[in-house]
Each structure stands twice: as structure tokens, then as C-alpha cells.
PDB file of C-alpha atoms and ligand atoms in Angstrom:
ATOM      1  CA  MET N   1      51.931  43.921  23.756  1.00  0.00           C
ATOM      2  CA  ARG N   2      48.664  45.766  23.299  1.00  0.00           C
ATOM      3  CA  LEU N   3      46.500  44.335  20.423  1.00  0.00           C
ATOM      4  CA  SER N   4      43.085  45.250  18.752  1.00  0.00           C
ATOM      5  CA  GLU N   5      40.971  42.172  18.123  1.00  0.00           C
ATOM      6  CA  GLU N   6      41.762  42.181  14.395  1.00  0.00           C
ATOM      7  CA  ASP N   7      45.331  41.795  15.577  1.00  0.00           C
ATOM      8  CA  LEU N   8      44.730  39.301  18.458  1.00  0.00           C
ATOM      9  CA  ARG N   9      43.010  37.105  15.733  1.00  0.00           C
ATOM     10  CA  ARG N  10      45.603  37.653  13.359  1.00  0.00           C
ATOM     11  CA  TRP N  11      48.326  36.207  15.603  1.00  0.00           C
ATOM     12  CA  GLY N  12      46.209  33.448  16.807  1.00  0.00           C
ATOM     13  CA  HIS N  13      45.625  32.432  12.875  1.00  0.00           C
ATOM     14  CA  ARG N  14      49.483  32.423  12.450  1.00  0.00           C
ATOM     15  CA  ILE N  15      49.940  30.541  15.962  1.00  0.00           C
ATOM     16  CA  GLY N  16      47.461  27.732  14.488  1.00  0.00           C
ATOM     17  CA  GLU N  17      49.299  27.532  11.091  1.00  0.00           C
ATOM     18  CA  MET N  18      52.589  27.229  12.510  1.00  0.00           C
ATOM     19  CA  LEU N  19      52.436  25.334  15.831  1.00  0.00           C
ATOM     20  CA  THR N  20      53.874  21.977  15.828  1.00  0.00           C
ATOM     21  CA  PRO N  21      52.094  19.594  18.232  1.00  0.00           C
ATOM     22  CA  PRO N  22      52.194  18.027  20.734  1.00  0.00           C
ATOM     23  CA  ALA N  23      51.303  21.512  22.341  1.00  0.00           C
ATOM     24  CA  VAL N  24      49.540  23.074  25.140  1.00  0.00           C
ATOM     25  CA  LEU N  25      48.642  26.840  25.370  1.00  0.00           C
ATOM     26  CA  ALA N  26      46.817  28.132  28.792  1.00  0.00           C
ATOM     27  CA  LEU N  27      44.603  31.057  27.826  1.00  0.00           C
ATOM     28  CA  SER N  28      44.577  32.835  30.900  1.00  0.00           C
ATOM     29  CA  GLY N  29      42.432  35.935  31.868  1.00  0.00           C
ATOM     30  CA  PRO N  30      38.920  37.196  33.522  1.00  0.00           C
ATOM     31  CA  LEU N  31      35.507  36.730  31.698  1.00  0.00           C
ATOM     32  CA  GLY N  32      35.482  38.370  28.274  1.00  0.00           C
ATOM     33  CA  ALA N  33      39.181  38.713  28.344  1.00  0.00           C
ATOM     34  CA  GLY N  34      39.157  37.412  24.622  1.00  0.00           C
ATOM     35  CA  LYS N  35      40.348  33.508  25.496  1.00  0.00           C
ATOM     36  CA  SER N  36      37.816  32.102  23.118  1.00  0.00           C
ATOM     37  CA  VAL N  37      38.287  34.619  20.377  1.00  0.00           C
ATOM     38  CA  LEU N  38      42.104  33.652  20.346  1.00  0.00           C
ATOM     39  CA  ALA N  39      41.313  30.099  20.849  1.00  0.00           C
ATOM     40  CA  ARG N  40      39.020  30.226  17.880  1.00  0.00           C
ATOM     41  CA  ALA N  41      41.792  32.129  15.533  1.00  0.00           C
ATOM     42  CA  ILE N  42      44.265  29.411  16.427  1.00  0.00           C
ATOM     43  CA  GLY N  43      41.734  26.740  15.511  1.00  0.00           C
ATOM     44  CA  ALA N  44      41.000  28.407  12.136  1.00  0.00           C
ATOM     45  CA  GLY N  45      44.638  28.934  11.341  1.00  0.00           C
ATOM     46  CA  ALA N  46      45.068  25.194  12.332  1.00  0.00           C
ATOM     47  CA  GLY N  47      42.698  24.303   9.536  1.00  0.00           C
ATOM     48  CA  VAL N  48      39.675  23.642  11.716  1.00  0.00           C
ATOM     49  CA  ARG N  49      36.603  23.823   9.331  1.00  0.00           C
ATOM     50  CA  GLU N  50      33.779  23.854  11.757  1.00  0.00           C
ATOM     51  CA  ALA N  51      32.447  26.612  14.039  1.00  0.00           C
ATOM     52  CA  MET N  52      33.958  26.149  17.355  1.00  0.00           C
ATOM     53  CA  PRO N  53      31.519  26.808  19.982  1.00  0.00           C
ATOM     54  CA  SER N  54      32.339  27.851  23.325  1.00  0.00           C
ATOM     55  CA  PRO N  55      33.056  24.493  25.644  1.00  0.00           C
ATOM     56  CA  THR N  56      31.720  26.023  28.657  1.00  0.00           C
ATOM     57  CA  TYR N  57      28.951  23.359  29.148  1.00  0.00           C
ATOM     58  CA  THR N  58      30.961  20.075  27.454  1.00  0.00           C
ATOM     59  CA  LEU N  59      34.156  21.318  28.920  1.00  0.00           C
ATOM     60  CA  VAL N  60      36.140  19.504  26.027  1.00  0.00           C
ATOM     61  CA  GLN N  61      35.554  19.577  22.343  1.00  0.00           C
ATOM     62  CA  ARG N  62      37.878  18.126  19.971  1.00  0.00           C
ATOM     63  CA  TYR N  63      38.491  19.057  16.023  1.00  0.00           C
ATOM     64  CA  GLY N  64      40.287  17.860  13.122  1.00  0.00           C
ATOM     65  CA  ALA N  65      42.890  20.131  11.714  1.00  0.00           C
ATOM     66  CA  SER N  66      45.373  20.314   9.048  1.00  0.00           C
ATOM     67  CA  SER N  67      48.545  18.085   8.578  1.00  0.00           C
ATOM     68  CA  GLY N  68      46.846  15.602  10.857  1.00  0.00           C
ATOM     69  CA  ARG N  69      46.693  17.889  13.904  1.00  0.00           C
ATOM     70  CA  GLU N  70      43.753  17.959  16.247  1.00  0.00           C
ATOM     71  CA  VAL N  71      42.580  21.109  18.118  1.00  0.00           C
ATOM     72  CA  VAL N  72      41.363  19.971  21.701  1.00  0.00           C
ATOM     73  CA  HIS N  73      39.411  23.255  23.192  1.00  0.00           C
ATOM     74  CA  LEU N  74      38.935  23.166  26.835  1.00  0.00           C
ATOM     75  CA  ASP N  75      37.077  25.332  29.281  1.00  0.00           C
ATOM     76  CA  LEU N  76      37.652  24.440  32.812  1.00  0.00           C
ATOM     77  CA  TYR N  77      35.567  27.565  34.013  1.00  0.00           C
ATOM     78  CA  ARG N  78      32.912  24.903  35.623  1.00  0.00           C
ATOM     79  CA  ILE N  79      35.718  22.589  37.193  1.00  0.00           C
ATOM     80  CA  ASP N  80      35.353  23.091  41.185  1.00  0.00           C
ATOM     81  CA  ALA N  81      38.748  21.059  41.853  1.00  0.00           C
ATOM     82  CA  PRO N  82      41.629  20.154  39.882  1.00  0.00           C
ATOM     83  CA  ASP N  83      40.830  16.512  40.472  1.00  0.00           C
ATOM     84  CA  GLU N  84      37.653  16.755  38.299  1.00  0.00           C
ATOM     85  CA  ILE N  85      39.961  17.182  34.957  1.00  0.00           C
ATOM     86  CA  TRP N  86      40.708  13.498  34.976  1.00  0.00           C
ATOM     87  CA  GLU N  87      37.338  12.694  33.716  1.00  0.00           C
ATOM     88  CA  LEU N  88      37.721  14.904  30.598  1.00  0.00           C
ATOM     89  CA  GLY N  89      40.437  12.521  29.187  1.00  0.00           C
ATOM     90  CA  TRP N  90      43.235  14.941  30.774  1.00  0.00           C
ATOM     91  CA  ALA N  91      45.873  11.932  31.349  1.00  0.00           C
ATOM     92  CA  GLN N  92      46.132  11.424  27.622  1.00  0.00           C
ATOM     93  CA  LEU N  93      46.685  15.235  27.033  1.00  0.00           C
ATOM     94  CA  PRO N  94      48.501  16.234  24.643  1.00  0.00           C
ATOM     95  CA  GLY N  95      48.334  13.378  22.367  1.00  0.00           C
ATOM     96  CA  GLU N  96      51.138  13.484  19.870  1.00  0.00           C
ATOM     97  CA  CYS N  97      49.017  15.363  17.106  1.00  0.00           C
ATOM     98  CA  ASP N  98      47.126  17.728  19.715  1.00  0.00           C
ATOM     99  CA  LEU N  99      47.139  21.648  20.003  1.00  0.00           C
ATOM    100  CA  VAL N 100      45.346  21.775  23.382  1.00  0.00           C
ATOM    101  CA  LEU N 101      44.061  25.094  24.279  1.00  0.00           C
ATOM    102  CA  VAL N 102      42.983  25.632  27.725  1.00  0.00           C
ATOM    103  CA  GLU N 103      40.551  28.223  29.203  1.00  0.00           C
ATOM    104  CA  TRP N 104      40.629  28.888  33.010  1.00  0.00           C
ATOM    105  CA  PRO N 105      43.727  26.817  33.153  1.00  0.00           C
ATOM    106  CA  GLU N 106      44.038  28.004  36.856  1.00  0.00           C
ATOM    107  CA  ARG N 107      41.353  25.581  37.670  1.00  0.00           C
ATOM    108  CA  ALA N 108      43.697  22.544  36.738  1.00  0.00           C
ATOM    109  CA  GLY N 109      46.028  23.951  39.512  1.00  0.00           C
ATOM    110  CA  GLU N 110      49.178  21.910  39.325  1.00  0.00           C
ATOM    111  CA  LEU N 111      47.796  19.208  36.761  1.00  0.00           C
ATOM    112  CA  LEU N 112      48.813  21.589  33.614  1.00  0.00           C
ATOM    113  CA  PRO N 113      51.407  19.539  31.422  1.00  0.00           C
ATOM    114  CA  HIS N 114      54.683  20.962  32.520  1.00  0.00           C
ATOM    115  CA  ASP N 115      55.660  22.213  28.833  1.00  0.00           C
ATOM    116  CA  HIS N 116      53.196  25.115  27.700  1.00  0.00           C
ATOM    117  CA  TRP N 117      52.656  28.522  26.701  1.00  0.00           C
ATOM    118  CA  ARG N 118      50.936  30.603  28.997  1.00  0.00           C
ATOM    119  CA  ILE N 119      49.067  33.479  27.242  1.00  0.00           C
ATOM    120  CA  GLU N 120      47.521  36.349  29.676  1.00  0.00           C
ATOM    121  CA  LEU N 121      44.805  38.499  28.201  1.00  0.00           C
ATOM    122  CA  ALA N 122      43.773  41.497  30.251  1.00  0.00           C
ATOM    123  CA  THR N 123      41.589  44.611  29.135  1.00  0.00           C
ATOM    124  CA  PRO N 124      43.733  48.010  29.652  1.00  0.00           C
ATOM    125  CA  LEU N 125      41.302  50.228  31.958  1.00  0.00           C
ATOM    126  CA  GLY N 126      39.394  52.880  29.636  1.00  0.00           C
ATOM    127  CA  GLN N 127      40.259  50.460  26.582  1.00  0.00           C
ATOM    128  CA  PRO N 128      37.526  48.161  26.144  1.00  0.00           C
ATOM    129  CA  ARG N 129      38.779  47.214  22.480  1.00  0.00           C
ATOM    130  CA  LEU N 130      42.452  46.366  23.241  1.00  0.00           C
ATOM    131  CA  ARG N 131      44.202  43.648  24.850  1.00  0.00           C
ATOM    132  CA  ASP N 132      46.916  43.589  26.810  1.00  0.00           C
ATOM    133  CA  VAL N 133      48.644  40.076  26.030  1.00  0.00           C
ATOM    134  CA  LYS N 134      51.474  38.828  27.887  1.00  0.00           C
ATOM    135  CA  VAL N 135      53.277  35.351  26.767  1.00  0.00           C
ATOM    136  CA  VAL N 136      55.035  33.277  29.163  1.00  0.00           C
ATOM    137  CA  ARG N 137      57.221  30.138  28.329  1.00  0.00           C
ATOM    138  CA  VAL N 138      57.012  27.312  30.715  1.00  0.00           C
ATOM    139  CA  GLY N 139      59.448  24.589  30.337  1.00  0.00           C
ATOM    140  CA  THR N 140      60.246  23.752  26.683  1.00  0.00           C
ATOM    141  CA  PRO N 141      57.316  24.077  24.431  1.00  0.00           C
ATOM    142  CA  HIS N 142      57.567  24.080  20.633  1.00  0.00           C
ATOM    143  CA  GLU N 143      58.215  27.715  19.307  1.00  0.00           C
ATOM    144  CA  LEU N 144      55.232  30.269  18.866  1.00  0.00           C
ATOM    145  CA  ALA N 145      54.308  32.406  16.195  1.00  0.00           C
ATOM    146  CA  PRO N 146      55.475  36.128  17.080  1.00  0.00           C
ATOM    147  CA  PHE N 147      53.247  39.070  17.391  1.00  0.00           C
ATOM    148  CA  PRO N 148      51.721  40.682  13.773  1.00  0.00           C
ATOM    149  CA  MET N 149      53.854  42.877  12.160  1.00  0.00           C
ATOM    150  CA  SER N 150      51.406  45.518  12.302  1.00  0.00           C
ATOM    151  CA  SER N 151      51.537  45.675  16.181  1.00  0.00           C
ATOM    152  CA  ALA N 152      55.327  45.707  16.265  1.00  0.00           C
ATOM    153  CA  GLY N 153      56.483  48.720  18.412  1.00  0.00           C
ATOM    154  CA  ALA N 154      52.930  49.352  19.242  1.00  0.00           C
TER     155      ALA N 154
HETATM  156  N1  ATP D 201      41.238  43.390  21.215  1.00  0.00           N
HETATM  157  C1  ATP D 201      40.189  42.199  21.590  1.00  0.00           C
HETATM  158  N2  ATP D 201      40.803  41.237  21.809  1.00  0.00           N
HETATM  159  C2  ATP D 201      39.786  40.146  21.738  1.00  0.00           C
HETATM  160  N3  ATP D 201      38.421  40.341  22.040  1.00  0.00           N
HETATM  161  C3  ATP D 201      38.032  41.747  22.099  1.00  0.00           C
HETATM  162  C4  ATP D 201      38.928  42.673  21.941  1.00  0.00           C
HETATM  163  N4  ATP D 201      38.062  43.862  21.930  1.00  0.00           N
HETATM  164  C5  ATP D 201      36.993  43.289  22.143  1.00  0.00           C
HETATM  165  N5  ATP D 201      36.937  42.177  22.205  1.00  0.00           N
HETATM  166  C6  ATP D 201      35.539  41.382  22.404  1.00  0.00           C
HETATM  167  O1  ATP D 201      35.678  40.778  24.006  1.00  0.00           O
HETATM  168  C7  ATP D 201      35.117  39.531  23.760  1.00  0.00           C
HETATM  169  C8  ATP D 201      36.024  38.639  24.421  1.00  0.00           C
HETATM  170  O2  ATP D 201      34.998  37.127  24.240  1.00  0.00           O
HETATM  171  P1  ATP D 201      35.642  35.657  24.688  1.00  0.00           P
HETATM  172  O3  ATP D 201      34.369  34.957  24.453  1.00  0.00           O
HETATM  173  O4  ATP D 201      36.894  35.556  23.876  1.00  0.00           O
HETATM  174  O5  ATP D 201      36.086  35.972  26.075  1.00  0.00           O
HETATM  175  P2  ATP D 201      36.648  34.716  27.193  1.00  0.00           P
HETATM  176  O6  ATP D 201      37.652  35.246  27.759  1.00  0.00           O
HETATM  177  O7  ATP D 201      36.440  33.529  26.081  1.00  0.00           O
HETATM  178  O8  ATP D 201      35.567  34.701  28.219  1.00  0.00           O
HETATM  179  P3  ATP D 201      34.993  33.440  29.262  1.00  0.00           P
HETATM  180  O9  ATP D 201      35.873  33.588  30.159  1.00  0.00           O
HETATM  181  O10 ATP D 201      33.368  33.934  29.504  1.00  0.00           O
HETATM  182  O11 ATP D 201      35.196  32.269  28.262  1.00  0.00           O
HETATM  183  C9  ATP D 201      34.442  39.373  22.303  1.00  0.00           C
HETATM  184  O12 ATP D 201      33.242  39.835  22.603  1.00  0.00           O
HETATM  185  C10 ATP D 201      35.016  40.521  21.542  1.00  0.00           C
HETATM  186  O13 ATP D 201      34.578  40.937  20.507  1.00  0.00           O
HETATM  187 MG1   MG D 202      35.802  31.673  26.688  1.00  0.00          MG
END
């Protein structure tokens, strides 16, 4: 699926509205692929009221969301070895109420929770305003919202 930023945000919003915790979403793709754009849209949809700055330096941020849920936003870019993620409280993730959004999930190596969605973002050659989005279900995570209707068949 190839999505504009508006459609990507709309999809993220729906994901956040619908997703039942505990849930883990691995947001994959190179620098500037749109992982944070998607994470913020999911957070907004889930009912996070605050701004969600990139957790590039803090590595992990936790936000209260609607329906007793919590959004945990991680950016593992600065992790050098998978072992370092234990310092982030990784062993407790996902908690019963947590929607866990992981940027640079590759840094965690094999330590990602088994049941998760992998969302791969890539910029198509010559189309800087669009993103190719691939969704891979790993194990048996809770259902994810489908792509926005306006993009169906695009
Ligand atoms: N279709 C699109 N979907 C998402 N973002 C888009 C799209 N088109 C353009 N953009 C722009 O691409 C940028 C994506 O930035 P973002 O911070 O989300 O990337 P990132 O994957 O989180 O990068 P990093 O690895 O540095 O954390 C934003 O400036 C956004 O406006
Ligand atoms: Mg980012």
C-alpha cells in the first residue's frame, strides 16, 4: 500500500482508536521514513493529549491514553547492543494496558516480544511525499485497523 502523509496519519489514528492492549508495534524503516509520524498519529488516536516528542535521547516515553490504556513510545536508534534495552524496563513490556510503539526495532535483535505487528515504511524512488507501507503479522497480536478507505485500491 502506498500512502500520503494524510492517509498514514488517518490510518495511525484508527489504529490508536481500535487497538486492544497489550500490543507491540515494530515501526521499521530508514531515517525520515515516517515512524514518528505514525507513532504520533497512533498516540493521538489512542487518546494521548500531550505532544509526543521523539524519544531519541530519552529512548522511552510513556503517556496516559483513553480507556485506561498507556502508550509507550521507544526509539532504539541509540542502542548499540540488544542487551542495553533491559535498562529501559523492557522486561515489563508490554504491560496489560500498554500499546508499545518501537522505532528502530532491529536494535532489539531477538528480544522483541513474540506477538507483534511489524510495519515497514519506505519512500518510493522519486516520490518523496508517499510511503510504501507493508504490514507483517508475527505470532498472534490483536487486530490492527485496516488501511484508510480513501486509499483502498490505490
Ligand atoms: N507519506 C508520508 N508519510 C509520512 N511522512 C511523510 C510522508 N511524506 C512526507 N513525510 C515527511 O517525512 C518525515 C518523516 O519523519 P519522521 O520523523 O516520522 O521519520 P522517522 O522514521 O521517525 O525518522 P527517524 O529514524 O529519524 O526517527 C516528516 O517530515 C513527514 O512530514
Ligand atoms: Mg522517529
